[in-house]
Coordinates of N, CA and C in Angstrom, one line a residue:
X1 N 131.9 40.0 21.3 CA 130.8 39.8 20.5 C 130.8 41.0 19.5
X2 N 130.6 41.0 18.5 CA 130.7 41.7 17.4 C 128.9 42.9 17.6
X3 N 129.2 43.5 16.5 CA 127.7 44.6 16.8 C 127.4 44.0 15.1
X4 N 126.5 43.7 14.9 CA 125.5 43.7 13.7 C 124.3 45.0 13.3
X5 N 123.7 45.1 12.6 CA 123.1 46.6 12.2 C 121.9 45.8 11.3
X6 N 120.8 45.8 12.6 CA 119.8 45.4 11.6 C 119.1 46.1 10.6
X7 N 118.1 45.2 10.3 CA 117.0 45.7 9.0 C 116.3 47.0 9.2
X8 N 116.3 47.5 10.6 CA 115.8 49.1 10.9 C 116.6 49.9 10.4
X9 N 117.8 49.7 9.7 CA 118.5 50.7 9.2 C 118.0 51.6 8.2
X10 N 118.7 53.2 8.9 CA 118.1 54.0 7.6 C 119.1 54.3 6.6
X11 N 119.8 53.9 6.2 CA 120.6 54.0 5.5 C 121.4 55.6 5.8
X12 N 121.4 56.4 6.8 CA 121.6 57.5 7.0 C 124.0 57.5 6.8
X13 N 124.3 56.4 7.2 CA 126.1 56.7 7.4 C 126.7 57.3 7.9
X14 N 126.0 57.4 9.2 CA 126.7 57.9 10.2 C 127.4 57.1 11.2
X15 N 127.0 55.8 11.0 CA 127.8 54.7 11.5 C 129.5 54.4 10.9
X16 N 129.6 54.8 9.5 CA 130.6 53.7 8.6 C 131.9 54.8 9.2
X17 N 131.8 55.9 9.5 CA 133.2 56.8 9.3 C 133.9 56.7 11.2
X18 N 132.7 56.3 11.9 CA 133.4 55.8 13.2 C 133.9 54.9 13.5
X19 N 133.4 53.5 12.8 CA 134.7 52.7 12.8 C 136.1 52.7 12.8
X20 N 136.7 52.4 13.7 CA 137.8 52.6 13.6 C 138.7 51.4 12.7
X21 N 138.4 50.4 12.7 CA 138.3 48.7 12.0 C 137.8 49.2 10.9
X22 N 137.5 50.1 10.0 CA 136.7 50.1 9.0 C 135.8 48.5 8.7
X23 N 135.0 48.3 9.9 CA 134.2 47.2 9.4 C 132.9 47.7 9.1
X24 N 132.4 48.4 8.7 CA 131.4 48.6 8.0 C 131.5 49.7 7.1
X25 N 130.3 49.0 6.2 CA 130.0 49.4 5.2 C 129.2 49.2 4.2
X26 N 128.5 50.2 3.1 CA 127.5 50.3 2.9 C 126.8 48.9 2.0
X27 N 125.3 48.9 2.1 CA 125.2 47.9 1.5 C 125.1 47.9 0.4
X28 N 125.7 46.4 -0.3 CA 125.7 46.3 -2.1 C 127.5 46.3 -1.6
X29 N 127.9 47.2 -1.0 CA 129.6 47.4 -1.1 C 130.5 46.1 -0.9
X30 N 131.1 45.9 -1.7 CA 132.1 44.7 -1.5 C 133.2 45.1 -0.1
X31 N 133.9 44.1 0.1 CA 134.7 44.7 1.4 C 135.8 44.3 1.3
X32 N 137.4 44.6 2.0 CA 138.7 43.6 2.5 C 138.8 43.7 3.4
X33 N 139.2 42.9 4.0 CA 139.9 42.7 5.2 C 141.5 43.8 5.8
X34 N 141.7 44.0 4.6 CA 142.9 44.5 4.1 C 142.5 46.8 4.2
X35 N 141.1 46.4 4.7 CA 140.3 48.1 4.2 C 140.5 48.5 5.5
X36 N 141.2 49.5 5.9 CA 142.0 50.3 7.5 C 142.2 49.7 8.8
X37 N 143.0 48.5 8.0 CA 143.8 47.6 8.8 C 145.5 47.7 8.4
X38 N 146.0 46.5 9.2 CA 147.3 46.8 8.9 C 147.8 45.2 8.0
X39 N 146.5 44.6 8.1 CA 146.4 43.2 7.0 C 147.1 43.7 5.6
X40 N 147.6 42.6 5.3 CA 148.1 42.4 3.6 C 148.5 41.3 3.2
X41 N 148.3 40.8 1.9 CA 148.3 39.3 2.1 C 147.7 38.3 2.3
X42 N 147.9 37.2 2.3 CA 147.8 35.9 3.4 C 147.8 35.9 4.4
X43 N 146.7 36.0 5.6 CA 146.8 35.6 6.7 C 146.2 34.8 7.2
X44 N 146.2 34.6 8.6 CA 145.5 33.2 9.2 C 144.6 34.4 10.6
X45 N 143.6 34.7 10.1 CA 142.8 35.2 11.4 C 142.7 34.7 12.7
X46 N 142.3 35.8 13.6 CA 142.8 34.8 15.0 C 141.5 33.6 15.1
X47 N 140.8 33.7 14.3 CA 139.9 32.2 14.8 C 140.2 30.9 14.0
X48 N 141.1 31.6 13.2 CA 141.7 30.0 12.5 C 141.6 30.3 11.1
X49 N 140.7 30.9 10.5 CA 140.1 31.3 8.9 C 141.3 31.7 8.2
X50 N 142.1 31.4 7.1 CA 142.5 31.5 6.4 C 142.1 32.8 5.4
X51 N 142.7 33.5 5.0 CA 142.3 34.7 4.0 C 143.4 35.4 3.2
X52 N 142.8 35.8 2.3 CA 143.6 36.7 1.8 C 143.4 38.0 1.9
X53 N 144.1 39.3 2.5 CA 143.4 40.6 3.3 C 142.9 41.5 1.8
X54 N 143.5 41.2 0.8 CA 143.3 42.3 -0.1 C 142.5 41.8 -1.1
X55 N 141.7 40.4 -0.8 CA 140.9 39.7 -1.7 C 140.0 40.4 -1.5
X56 N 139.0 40.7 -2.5 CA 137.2 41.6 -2.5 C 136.7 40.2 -1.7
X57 N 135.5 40.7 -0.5 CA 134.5 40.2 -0.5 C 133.2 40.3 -0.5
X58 N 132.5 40.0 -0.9 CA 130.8 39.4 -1.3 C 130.1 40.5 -0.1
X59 N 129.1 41.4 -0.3 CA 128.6 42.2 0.8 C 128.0 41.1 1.4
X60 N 127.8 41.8 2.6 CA 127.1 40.4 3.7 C 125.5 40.9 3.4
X61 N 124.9 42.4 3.2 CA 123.7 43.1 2.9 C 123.5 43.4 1.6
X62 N 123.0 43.2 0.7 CA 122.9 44.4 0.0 C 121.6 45.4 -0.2
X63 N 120.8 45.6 1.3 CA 119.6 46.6 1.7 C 120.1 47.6 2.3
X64 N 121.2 47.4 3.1 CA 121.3 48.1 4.5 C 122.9 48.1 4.6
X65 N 123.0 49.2 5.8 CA 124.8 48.8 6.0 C 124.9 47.8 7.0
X66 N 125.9 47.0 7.1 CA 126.7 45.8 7.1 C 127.8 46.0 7.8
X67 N 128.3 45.3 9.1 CA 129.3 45.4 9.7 C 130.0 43.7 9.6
X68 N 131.7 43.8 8.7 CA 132.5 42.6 8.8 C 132.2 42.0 10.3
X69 N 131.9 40.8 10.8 CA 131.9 40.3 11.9 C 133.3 39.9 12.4
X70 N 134.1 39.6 11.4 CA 135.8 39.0 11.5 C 136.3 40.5 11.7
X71 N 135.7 42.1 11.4 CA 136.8 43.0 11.7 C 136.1 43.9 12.9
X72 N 135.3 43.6 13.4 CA 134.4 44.1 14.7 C 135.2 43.8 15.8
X73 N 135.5 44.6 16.7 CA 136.2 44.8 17.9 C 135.2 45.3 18.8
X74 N 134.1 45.7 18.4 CA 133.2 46.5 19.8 C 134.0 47.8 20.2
X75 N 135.1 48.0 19.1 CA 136.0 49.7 19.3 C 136.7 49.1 20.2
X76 N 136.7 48.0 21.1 CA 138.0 47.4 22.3 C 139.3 48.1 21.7
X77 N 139.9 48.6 22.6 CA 141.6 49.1 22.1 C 141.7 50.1 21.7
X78 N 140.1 50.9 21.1 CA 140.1 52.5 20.6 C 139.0 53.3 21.8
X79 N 137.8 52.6 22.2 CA 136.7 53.5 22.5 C 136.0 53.0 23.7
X80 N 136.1 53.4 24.6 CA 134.9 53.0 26.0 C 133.8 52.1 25.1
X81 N 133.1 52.0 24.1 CA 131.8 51.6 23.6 C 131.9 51.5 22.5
X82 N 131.0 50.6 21.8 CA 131.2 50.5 20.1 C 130.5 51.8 19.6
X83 N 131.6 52.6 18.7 CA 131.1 54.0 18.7 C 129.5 54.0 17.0
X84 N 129.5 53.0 16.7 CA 128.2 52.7 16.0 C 127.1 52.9 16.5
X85 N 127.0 52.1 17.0 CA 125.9 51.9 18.2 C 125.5 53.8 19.4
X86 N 126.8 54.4 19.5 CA 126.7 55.7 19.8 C 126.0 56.5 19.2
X87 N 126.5 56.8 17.9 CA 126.0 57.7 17.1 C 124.6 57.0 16.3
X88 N 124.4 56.1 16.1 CA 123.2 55.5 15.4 C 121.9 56.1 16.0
X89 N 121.2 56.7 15.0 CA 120.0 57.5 15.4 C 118.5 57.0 15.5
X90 N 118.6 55.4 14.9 CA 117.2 54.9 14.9 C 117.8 53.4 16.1
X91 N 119.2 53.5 17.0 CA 119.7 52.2 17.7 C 119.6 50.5 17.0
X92 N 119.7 50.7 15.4 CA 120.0 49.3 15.0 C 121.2 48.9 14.8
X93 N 122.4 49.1 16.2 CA 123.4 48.4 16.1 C 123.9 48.1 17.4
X94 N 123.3 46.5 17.1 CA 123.3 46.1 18.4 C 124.3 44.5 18.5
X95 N 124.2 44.2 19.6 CA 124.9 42.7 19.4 C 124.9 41.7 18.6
X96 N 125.9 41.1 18.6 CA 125.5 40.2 17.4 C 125.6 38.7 18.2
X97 N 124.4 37.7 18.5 CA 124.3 37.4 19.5 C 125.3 35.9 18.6
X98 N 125.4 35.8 17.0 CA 125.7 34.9 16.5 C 127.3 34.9 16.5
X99 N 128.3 35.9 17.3 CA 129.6 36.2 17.3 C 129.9 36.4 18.6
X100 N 129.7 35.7 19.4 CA 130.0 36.2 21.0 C 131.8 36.3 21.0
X101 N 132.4 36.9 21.3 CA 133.4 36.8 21.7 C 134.1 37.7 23.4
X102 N 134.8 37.4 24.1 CA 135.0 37.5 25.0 C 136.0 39.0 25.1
X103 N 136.1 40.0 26.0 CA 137.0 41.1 26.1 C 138.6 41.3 25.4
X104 N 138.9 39.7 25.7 CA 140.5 39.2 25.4 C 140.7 38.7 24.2
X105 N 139.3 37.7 23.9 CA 139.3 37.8 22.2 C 139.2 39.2 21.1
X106 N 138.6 39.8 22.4 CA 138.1 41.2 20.8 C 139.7 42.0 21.1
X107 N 140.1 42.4 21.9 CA 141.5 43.2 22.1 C 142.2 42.1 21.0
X108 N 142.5 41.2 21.1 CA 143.5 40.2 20.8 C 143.0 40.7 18.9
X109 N 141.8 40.4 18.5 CA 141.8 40.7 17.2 C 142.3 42.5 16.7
X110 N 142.0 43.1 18.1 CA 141.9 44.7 17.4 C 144.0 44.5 17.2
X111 N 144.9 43.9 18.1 CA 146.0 44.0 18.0 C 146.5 43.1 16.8
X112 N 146.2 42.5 16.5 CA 146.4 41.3 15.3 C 146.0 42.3 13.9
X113 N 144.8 43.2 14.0 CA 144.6 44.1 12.9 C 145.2 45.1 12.8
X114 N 145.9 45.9 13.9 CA 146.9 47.3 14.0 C 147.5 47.2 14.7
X115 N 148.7 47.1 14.0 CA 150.4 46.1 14.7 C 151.2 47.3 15.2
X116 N 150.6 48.2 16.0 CA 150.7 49.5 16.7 C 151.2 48.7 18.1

């Protein structure tokens, strides 16, 4: 399951530099797939989506910060816990109940992003 970062956000940014997936970021901010990953290119994400890693995309917010749901790991492969959700000082980064994904799916994507 991915973490999402609701509307309680204070815009503070102490969330965006712990990702390790660089999936978040600020709102209004465009994003890639291709942004501290090991993506480049054409690829075919593990859920089937088609992309291109170094194409700009469309902010998902533009009030608040915004976590990629396609580059969310939950930190699986880097951190005991999604380190967002750690450091977040008003707790608006919480599950994203619209991205469930399973232990083996979130490892599986963190290794498909950093070919380590």
């Amino acid at each position: 399951m991915a973490i999402i970062i609701t509307d309680e956000c204070i815009n503070c940014g102490a969330c965006e530099p712990e990702c390790p997936n660089t999936a978040i970021y600020e709102g209004a901010d465009d994003w890639r797939y291709s942004d501290g990953t090991d993506l480049e290119g054409k690829v075919v994400l593990p859920n089937g989506k088609e992309v291109d890693a170094d194409e700009t995309q469309e902010p998902i917010s533009d009030e608040v910060y915004y976590i990629a749901p396609d580059k969310c790991t939950e930190c699986m492969g880097f951190h005991e816990e999604p380190q967002c959700a750690a450091v977040c000082p008003v707790d608006c980064c919480v599950p994203d109940e619209d991205h469930v994904e399973s232990e083996e799916e979130l490892l599986g994507k963190q290794a498909f992003m950093h070919h380590n």
